[in-house]
Coordinates of C-alpha atoms in Angstrom, one line a residue:
M551 CA 111.8 32.1 169.7
A552 CA 114.2 30.1 171.9
D553 CA 112.6 32.1 175.0
L554 CA 109.1 31.2 174.2
F555 CA 109.0 29.1 177.5
A556 CA 110.3 30.0 180.8
P557 CA 113.7 28.5 181.3
T558 CA 113.9 25.0 182.7
G559 CA 114.0 25.3 186.9
A560 CA 112.5 28.7 186.8
E561 CA 110.4 29.2 190.0
A562 CA 107.0 29.1 189.0
I563 CA 103.5 29.8 190.3
K564 CA 101.7 26.2 190.5
T565 CA 98.9 26.5 188.3
Y566 CA 95.4 24.4 188.3
I567 CA 93.1 24.5 185.2
C568 CA 89.4 23.2 185.8
T569 CA 86.5 22.6 184.1
Q570 CA 83.3 23.0 185.7
E571 CA 83.0 19.5 185.7
T572 CA 86.4 18.8 187.2
A573 CA 86.6 21.9 189.6
E574 CA 85.6 20.1 192.8
A575 CA 88.2 17.3 192.2
V576 CA 91.0 19.8 191.6
L577 CA 89.8 22.0 194.5
A578 CA 90.0 18.9 197.0
Q579 CA 93.6 18.6 196.2
L580 CA 94.1 22.1 197.7
S581 CA 94.7 22.8 201.6
D582 CA 91.8 23.7 203.5
A583 CA 92.6 27.3 203.4
Q584 CA 93.0 27.6 199.9
Q585 CA 89.8 25.9 199.4
K586 CA 88.2 28.3 201.6
I587 CA 89.5 31.2 199.4
A588 CA 88.6 29.6 196.3
Q589 CA 84.9 29.2 197.7
F590 CA 84.8 32.9 199.1
H591 CA 85.9 34.1 195.5
G592 CA 83.0 31.8 193.7
F593 CA 85.7 29.9 191.8
D594 CA 84.0 27.0 190.1
G595 CA 85.9 26.2 186.9
G596 CA 83.8 28.8 185.1
L597 CA 84.9 30.1 181.5
S598 CA 87.5 32.7 181.7
Q599 CA 87.7 32.3 185.6
A600 CA 91.1 33.3 186.9
L601 CA 92.2 33.4 190.8
I602 CA 95.6 33.7 192.5
V603 CA 95.2 32.1 196.0
H604 CA 97.3 33.5 198.7
A605 CA 97.5 31.6 202.0
A606 CA 100.3 30.2 204.3
E607 CA 101.7 28.2 201.3
Q608 CA 103.0 29.6 198.1
P609 CA 100.4 31.2 196.0
I610 CA 98.8 29.1 193.5
A611 CA 97.0 30.1 190.5
L612 CA 93.5 28.6 189.6
L613 CA 92.3 29.0 185.8
G614 CA 88.6 27.7 184.9
I615 CA 88.0 26.9 181.2
G616 CA 84.2 26.2 181.7
N617 CA 82.2 23.4 180.4
D618 CA 81.8 22.0 177.2
A619 CA 78.9 24.0 175.7
A620 CA 80.9 27.2 177.0
R621 CA 83.9 26.2 175.1
K622 CA 81.9 25.7 171.9
R623 CA 81.2 29.2 171.9
G624 CA 84.6 30.5 171.7
R625 CA 88.2 29.6 171.2
F626 CA 91.3 29.6 173.2
A627 CA 89.3 29.0 176.5
L628 CA 92.8 29.0 178.5
A629 CA 93.7 32.2 177.2
A630 CA 90.4 33.5 178.3
A631 CA 91.6 32.7 181.7
A632 CA 95.2 33.5 181.5
A633 CA 95.0 37.0 180.3
K634 CA 93.4 37.9 184.1
L635 CA 96.7 36.6 185.4
P636 CA 99.5 39.3 186.5
D637 CA 102.9 39.1 185.1
G638 CA 104.8 36.1 186.1
I639 CA 105.8 32.4 185.5
Y640 CA 103.3 29.7 185.6
E641 CA 103.6 25.8 185.7
F642 CA 100.8 23.4 185.1
C643 CA 100.2 20.9 187.9
N644 CA 97.1 19.3 186.3
D645 CA 97.0 20.0 182.5
D646 CA 94.5 16.8 181.4
A647 CA 91.7 19.2 181.0
L648 CA 93.9 20.7 177.8
Q649 CA 93.8 17.0 176.5
G650 CA 97.2 17.6 175.0
N651 CA 96.2 20.5 172.7
P652 CA 99.2 22.4 171.9
V653 CA 96.9 25.2 170.5
E654 CA 95.6 26.0 173.8
L655 CA 99.4 27.0 174.6
V656 CA 99.4 28.7 171.0
G657 CA 96.5 30.9 172.2
W658 CA 98.1 31.8 176.0
F659 CA 101.1 33.2 173.9
I660 CA 99.3 35.0 171.2
D661 CA 96.7 36.7 173.7
Q662 CA 99.7 38.7 174.7
Y663 CA 100.4 39.8 171.5
R664 CA 100.7 43.6 171.0
F665 CA 101.5 45.9 167.9
D666 CA 103.9 48.3 169.7
R667 CA 106.2 49.3 166.8
Y668 CA 105.0 52.9 167.3
K669 CA 104.4 53.0 171.2
T670 CA 106.8 52.6 174.2
I671 CA 104.7 50.2 176.1
K672 CA 106.0 47.6 178.3
R673 CA 104.5 44.2 176.9
P674 CA 102.7 41.7 179.6
A675 CA 104.8 38.7 180.2
R676 CA 103.0 35.7 181.6
Q677 CA 105.7 33.0 181.0
L678 CA 105.0 29.4 181.2
V679 CA 106.7 26.5 182.2
K680 CA 106.8 24.1 179.1
P681 CA 104.5 20.7 179.7
D682 CA 106.2 17.5 179.3
W683 CA 103.9 16.7 176.3
A684 CA 104.4 19.9 174.4
D685 CA 106.5 20.1 171.3
A686 CA 108.1 23.2 171.9
D687 CA 109.3 23.9 168.1
R688 CA 105.8 23.2 166.9
I689 CA 104.4 25.6 169.3
A690 CA 106.9 28.1 168.7
A691 CA 106.5 27.8 164.6
M692 CA 102.6 28.7 165.1
V693 CA 103.3 31.7 167.5
E694 CA 106.1 33.0 165.5
A695 CA 103.9 32.6 162.3
E696 CA 101.0 34.5 164.1
I697 CA 103.1 37.2 165.2
L698 CA 104.6 37.3 161.9
C699 CA 101.4 37.6 160.1
R700 CA 100.1 40.3 162.4
D701 CA 103.1 42.7 162.5
L702 CA 102.7 42.6 158.7
I703 CA 99.0 43.3 158.5
N704 CA 98.9 45.9 161.4
A705 CA 102.0 47.9 159.8
P706 CA 100.5 51.3 157.8
A707 CA 100.9 51.3 154.1
A708 CA 103.5 53.9 154.4
D709 CA 105.7 51.3 156.2
M710 CA 104.5 48.4 154.3
G711 CA 104.3 48.8 150.7
P712 CA 105.3 46.5 147.8
A713 CA 109.0 47.2 148.7
E714 CA 108.7 46.5 152.3
L715 CA 106.4 43.4 151.9
A716 CA 109.4 42.1 149.4
D717 CA 111.9 43.0 152.1
A718 CA 109.8 40.6 154.4
V719 CA 109.8 37.9 152.1
R720 CA 113.7 38.3 151.8
E721 CA 114.4 38.3 155.4
L722 CA 112.2 35.0 155.6
A723 CA 114.2 33.2 152.6
A724 CA 117.3 34.1 154.4
Q725 CA 116.1 32.7 157.9
H726 CA 115.1 29.5 156.0
M727 CA 117.9 29.5 153.5
A728 CA 115.2 29.7 150.6
E729 CA 115.9 31.0 147.2
F730 CA 114.3 34.6 146.7
S731 CA 113.9 36.7 143.6
I732 CA 111.7 39.6 142.4
I733 CA 110.3 41.2 139.2
V734 CA 110.0 44.9 139.6
G735 CA 107.9 47.7 137.5
D736 CA 108.5 47.6 133.6
E737 CA 110.0 44.3 133.8
L738 CA 106.6 42.8 134.8
L739 CA 105.6 43.7 131.0
A740 CA 108.9 42.4 129.5
Q741 CA 108.4 39.0 131.3
N742 CA 104.7 39.2 130.7
F743 CA 102.7 39.8 133.8
P744 CA 100.4 42.6 132.3
M745 CA 97.8 42.5 134.9
I746 CA 100.0 43.0 138.0
H747 CA 101.7 45.8 136.2
A748 CA 98.3 47.5 135.2
V749 CA 96.9 47.3 138.7
G750 CA 100.3 48.7 140.4
R751 CA 101.6 51.1 137.8
A752 CA 99.6 54.2 139.2
A753 CA 101.4 54.0 142.6
E754 CA 104.5 55.7 143.8
Q755 CA 106.1 52.5 144.7
E756 CA 106.4 50.2 141.6
P757 CA 104.4 46.8 141.4
R758 CA 106.5 43.6 141.7
L759 CA 106.3 40.0 141.8
I760 CA 107.8 38.3 144.9
D761 CA 109.2 34.6 144.4
L762 CA 110.4 32.3 147.2
K763 CA 111.4 28.6 146.7
W764 CA 112.4 26.1 149.6
G765 CA 112.9 22.2 149.5
S766 CA 114.2 20.1 146.9
A767 CA 112.2 16.8 147.4
G768 CA 108.6 15.9 148.1
P769 CA 105.3 17.3 146.9
K770 CA 105.5 20.4 144.9
I771 CA 103.2 23.1 146.7
T772 CA 102.8 26.5 145.7
L773 CA 101.1 29.3 147.9
V774 CA 99.9 32.5 146.0
G775 CA 99.0 35.5 148.3
K776 CA 97.3 38.7 147.5
G777 CA 99.8 41.6 148.1
V778 CA 97.7 44.8 147.8
C779 CA 99.5 47.0 150.4
F780 CA 96.9 49.6 150.1
D781 CA 93.5 49.8 148.2
T782 CA 92.2 52.8 147.1
G783 CA 89.6 51.3 144.8
G784 CA 91.4 52.9 141.9
L785 CA 89.4 55.1 139.9
D786 CA 86.4 53.5 141.4
L787 CA 87.3 55.2 144.5
K788 CA 86.2 53.8 147.6
P789 CA 84.4 55.8 150.2
A790 CA 86.3 56.9 153.4
A791 CA 84.8 54.0 155.6
S792 CA 85.6 51.6 153.2
M793 CA 89.0 52.6 152.8
A794 CA 89.8 53.1 156.7
L795 CA 91.1 49.2 156.7
M796 CA 92.6 48.7 153.4
K797 CA 96.0 48.4 154.8
K798 CA 94.7 44.9 155.7
D799 CA 94.4 44.2 151.7
M800 CA 97.7 42.3 152.0
G801 CA 96.3 40.1 154.5
G802 CA 96.4 36.9 151.9
S803 CA 100.3 37.6 151.3
A804 CA 100.5 37.8 155.0
N805 CA 98.8 34.7 155.8
V806 CA 101.0 32.7 153.1
I807 CA 103.9 34.0 154.4
A808 CA 103.0 32.8 158.2
L809 CA 102.0 29.3 156.7
A810 CA 105.4 29.3 154.6
H811 CA 107.0 30.0 158.0
M812 CA 105.7 27.2 159.7
I813 CA 106.1 24.8 156.8
M814 CA 110.0 25.6 156.7
R815 CA 110.4 25.9 160.3
M816 CA 108.8 22.4 160.9
K817 CA 110.8 21.1 157.8
L818 CA 107.8 19.7 156.0
P819 CA 109.2 17.5 153.2
V820 CA 107.7 19.4 150.6
Q821 CA 109.0 21.5 147.4
L822 CA 107.6 24.8 148.6
R823 CA 107.2 27.9 146.4
V824 CA 105.6 31.2 147.3
L825 CA 104.1 33.8 145.0
I826 CA 103.2 37.2 145.9
P827 CA 102.0 40.1 143.5
A828 CA 102.9 43.2 145.5
V829 CA 101.2 46.2 144.5
E830 CA 99.2 49.3 145.6
N831 CA 95.9 50.0 144.0
A832 CA 96.2 53.8 143.5
V833 CA 95.0 56.8 141.5
S834 CA 96.6 59.0 139.1
G835 CA 96.8 59.7 135.5
N836 CA 97.9 56.4 134.3
A837 CA 95.7 54.2 136.7
F838 CA 93.7 51.5 134.7
R839 CA 90.5 52.4 133.9
P840 CA 86.8 51.1 133.8
K841 CA 85.9 49.2 130.8
D842 CA 89.7 48.6 129.7
I843 CA 90.3 45.6 128.3
L844 CA 93.6 43.9 130.0
N845 CA 95.3 41.0 128.6
S846 CA 96.5 38.4 131.2
R847 CA 99.9 35.9 131.2
K848 CA 97.5 33.0 130.5
G849 CA 96.3 34.7 127.3
L850 CA 92.9 35.3 128.5
S851 CA 91.6 38.9 128.0
V852 CA 89.6 40.6 130.8
E853 CA 86.9 43.6 130.9
I854 CA 87.3 46.0 133.8
N855 CA 84.2 46.7 135.2
N856 CA 85.3 47.9 138.5
T857 CA 88.8 48.8 139.4
D858 CA 88.1 48.0 142.9
A859 CA 88.0 44.1 141.9
E860 CA 91.8 44.3 141.3
G861 CA 92.9 41.5 143.5
R862 CA 91.9 39.0 141.3
L863 CA 93.5 40.8 138.7
V864 CA 97.0 40.2 140.0
L865 CA 96.5 37.0 141.7
A866 CA 95.5 35.7 138.2
D867 CA 98.9 36.3 136.8
A868 CA 100.5 34.8 139.8
L869 CA 98.2 32.0 139.4
A870 CA 99.1 31.4 135.8
L871 CA 102.8 31.3 136.7
A872 CA 102.2 29.2 139.4
S873 CA 100.4 26.5 136.9
E874 CA 103.4 26.6 134.8
D875 CA 105.5 24.6 137.0
N876 CA 102.9 22.0 137.2
P877 CA 103.0 21.8 141.1
D878 CA 101.0 18.9 143.0
F879 CA 98.7 21.7 144.7
I880 CA 98.1 25.3 144.5
L881 CA 96.6 27.3 147.3
S882 CA 95.9 31.1 146.9
M883 CA 94.6 33.4 149.9
A884 CA 93.3 36.8 149.7
T885 CA 91.0 39.6 151.2
L886 CA 89.1 39.1 148.2
T887 CA 85.3 40.0 148.4
G888 CA 82.7 41.6 151.2
A889 CA 80.4 38.7 149.6
A890 CA 82.4 36.1 151.9
R891 CA 82.2 38.3 154.8
V892 CA 78.4 38.7 154.4
A893 CA 78.2 34.6 154.1
V894 CA 80.3 33.6 157.3
G895 CA 81.3 36.5 159.1
P896 CA 84.8 37.7 160.0
D897 CA 86.1 34.7 162.0
I898 CA 85.4 32.0 159.5
A899 CA 88.0 31.4 156.7
P900 CA 85.5 30.1 153.6
F901 CA 87.4 28.0 151.1
F902 CA 86.8 26.6 147.8
S903 CA 88.5 23.5 146.6
G904 CA 88.7 21.2 143.4
S905 CA 90.0 18.3 145.7
D906 CA 87.6 16.1 147.9
A907 CA 90.9 15.1 149.9
F908 CA 92.1 18.4 150.6
S909 CA 88.5 19.6 151.9
S910 CA 88.3 16.5 154.2
A911 CA 91.9 17.0 155.7
L912 CA 91.1 20.7 156.2
L913 CA 88.0 20.2 158.0
L914 CA 89.7 17.9 160.6
G915 CA 92.6 20.0 160.8
C916 CA 90.7 23.2 161.5
H917 CA 89.4 21.9 164.7
S918 CA 92.8 20.8 166.2
A919 CA 94.3 24.4 165.1
Q920 CA 91.1 26.0 166.4
D921 CA 90.9 27.9 163.0
P922 CA 87.5 27.6 161.6
V923 CA 87.0 27.4 157.8
W924 CA 83.9 26.6 155.8
E925 CA 83.8 25.2 152.2
L926 CA 81.8 27.1 149.7
P927 CA 81.4 26.0 146.1
F928 CA 83.2 26.2 142.6
W929 CA 79.7 26.3 141.4
D930 CA 79.7 25.8 137.8
P931 CA 76.7 27.2 136.5
Y932 CA 77.7 30.6 137.7
E933 CA 80.7 30.4 135.2
A934 CA 78.4 32.6 132.7
M935 CA 78.3 35.4 135.0
I936 CA 82.0 36.2 134.7
E937 CA 81.8 36.0 130.7
P938 CA 81.2 39.7 129.2
D939 CA 80.2 40.4 125.6
I940 CA 83.7 41.9 124.4
A941 CA 86.1 39.7 126.5
D942 CA 86.7 36.3 127.8
L943 CA 86.3 37.3 131.5
D944 CA 84.7 40.3 133.5
N945 CA 86.3 41.3 136.7
A946 CA 83.3 42.3 138.5
P947 CA 80.1 41.1 137.2
A948 CA 76.9 43.0 137.5
G949 CA 74.5 42.5 140.4
G950 CA 77.1 41.4 143.0
L951 CA 75.1 37.9 143.5
G952 CA 77.4 35.2 144.6
G953 CA 80.2 37.5 144.5
A954 CA 82.4 35.3 146.6
I955 CA 81.9 32.4 144.2
T956 CA 82.3 34.4 141.1
A957 CA 85.7 35.7 142.3
A958 CA 86.7 31.9 142.8
L959 CA 85.6 30.9 139.5
F960 CA 87.4 33.9 138.1
L961 CA 90.7 32.6 139.9
R962 CA 90.2 29.0 138.8
R963 CA 90.3 29.9 135.0
F964 CA 94.3 30.6 135.5
V965 CA 95.0 27.5 136.9
N966 CA 95.7 24.5 134.5
D967 CA 94.3 21.7 136.8
P968 CA 91.3 22.9 138.8
E969 CA 91.7 19.5 140.8
K970 CA 95.0 20.6 142.3
Y971 CA 93.6 24.1 143.3
A972 CA 92.0 25.3 146.5
H973 CA 91.1 29.3 147.3
F974 CA 90.7 31.2 150.7
D975 CA 88.6 34.5 150.5
I976 CA 89.5 35.8 154.1
F977 CA 89.0 38.7 156.1
A978 CA 92.6 38.5 158.4
W979 CA 91.3 41.1 161.0
S980 CA 89.6 40.9 164.1
A981 CA 87.4 44.2 164.9
Q982 CA 87.7 43.5 168.7
N983 CA 89.7 41.9 171.2
A984 CA 88.8 38.2 172.1
P985 CA 90.8 35.5 173.9
G986 CA 94.0 34.5 171.6
R987 CA 92.8 36.9 169.2
P988 CA 93.8 40.4 170.0
K989 CA 92.1 43.3 167.8
G990 CA 94.0 43.9 164.7
G991 CA 95.5 41.9 161.7
N992 CA 95.5 38.0 162.2
S993 CA 95.9 34.6 160.3
T994 CA 92.7 33.1 159.1
G995 CA 93.0 29.6 157.7
A996 CA 96.9 29.2 157.8
R997 CA 96.9 27.0 160.9
A998 CA 94.1 24.9 159.7
V999 CA 96.2 24.5 156.3
F1000 CA 99.2 23.7 158.4
E1001 CA 97.2 20.9 160.2
A1002 CA 95.9 19.6 157.2
L1003 CA 99.0 19.4 154.7
P1004 CA 100.5 16.2 156.4
K1005 CA 97.5 14.0 156.1
F1006 CA 96.3 15.6 152.5
L1007 CA 99.8 15.1 151.0
N1008 CA 100.5 11.6 153.2
L1009 CA 103.7 13.2 154.5

């Protein structure tokens, strides 16, 4: 996004950012007429205040981002105010209130995102002159990743099936000169990915396993994303209300694609691999059934007690493949369980980690990324809950208690070294507009991981 920031030398509206603590000092820098206008409109630096001041001088913009307490109750305070500005080019005169935080600028741009693939509309254009301290490439990487993630999730399943998802990864690989390969249809059986095949075989589009590789030196990192492009629930059919948002069931894959873009765009010194099992969980005469026993790539057998718990099945085969390469770290992301939403709501990305070092780096990185995460435990005593009578594993333990944990434990069974594995159970959707988070698909946890990786890997 070479045009993310306004061209150098562009005529811009001078813009002042105020907290409630600094508003008086900032306003004192203005002319008497400008101060009177601001006073008339009650501008005091409160959260999401925005004011264009016209006087004899050139117009200026005033943005209020509130006090510390107000900012803790939300994210992207700058975006909350900037959303009220008219189209134009803006230049910060005093950005010390941002404390050099590039993610506030990311929020400025993401707030203007609109999924307009099917509409003829004019996107808002609040351009920004790059502050001296801002790393334009890093900000662009995060904004591009967010837009990519959102576009993938927001596209309806008719236009974002397994083939189209594979095309998106192929395009990303070409952009970054990465290797791309794919295994499709019955070839999945021939190459021992039986659970990916079983889940996706009932759909019109054949199931596939997408594989991207990039980088030749550094730690080996493998990202695995759930790519269920639509989830009917299978023969355990979802009710209509539960099926309504199932175009977003590939949100895990969209998030790892976004994360991979940031890693490659910023050329982190790692050997990156991205694995995405891409399927539709459909209904037809050859759909897999409740009480079927499926074999897995790892050799573990799985009893199917609910065909709507399909995401962990396709991830399991991909995780087994990931482990065969002996990477230094494996991370999976998936819109996996309703239990995770009940536990932490839609905004927070719950994660499970076998590495204390990764957890520590992530809990630090999430703050600077304004991308909240929360750690849930790989609780070993619950292992018995995923062990049925007639197979090695149960894909949907009865009772539903601890559902996010039992799903994570199920996935952990398919990695060779649990201490080098982390899993995110994400929502990947905003149900309503919020500052820096327009309604619709979004990234959840990807920026936090991007911030954490350099510290975690000592890059």
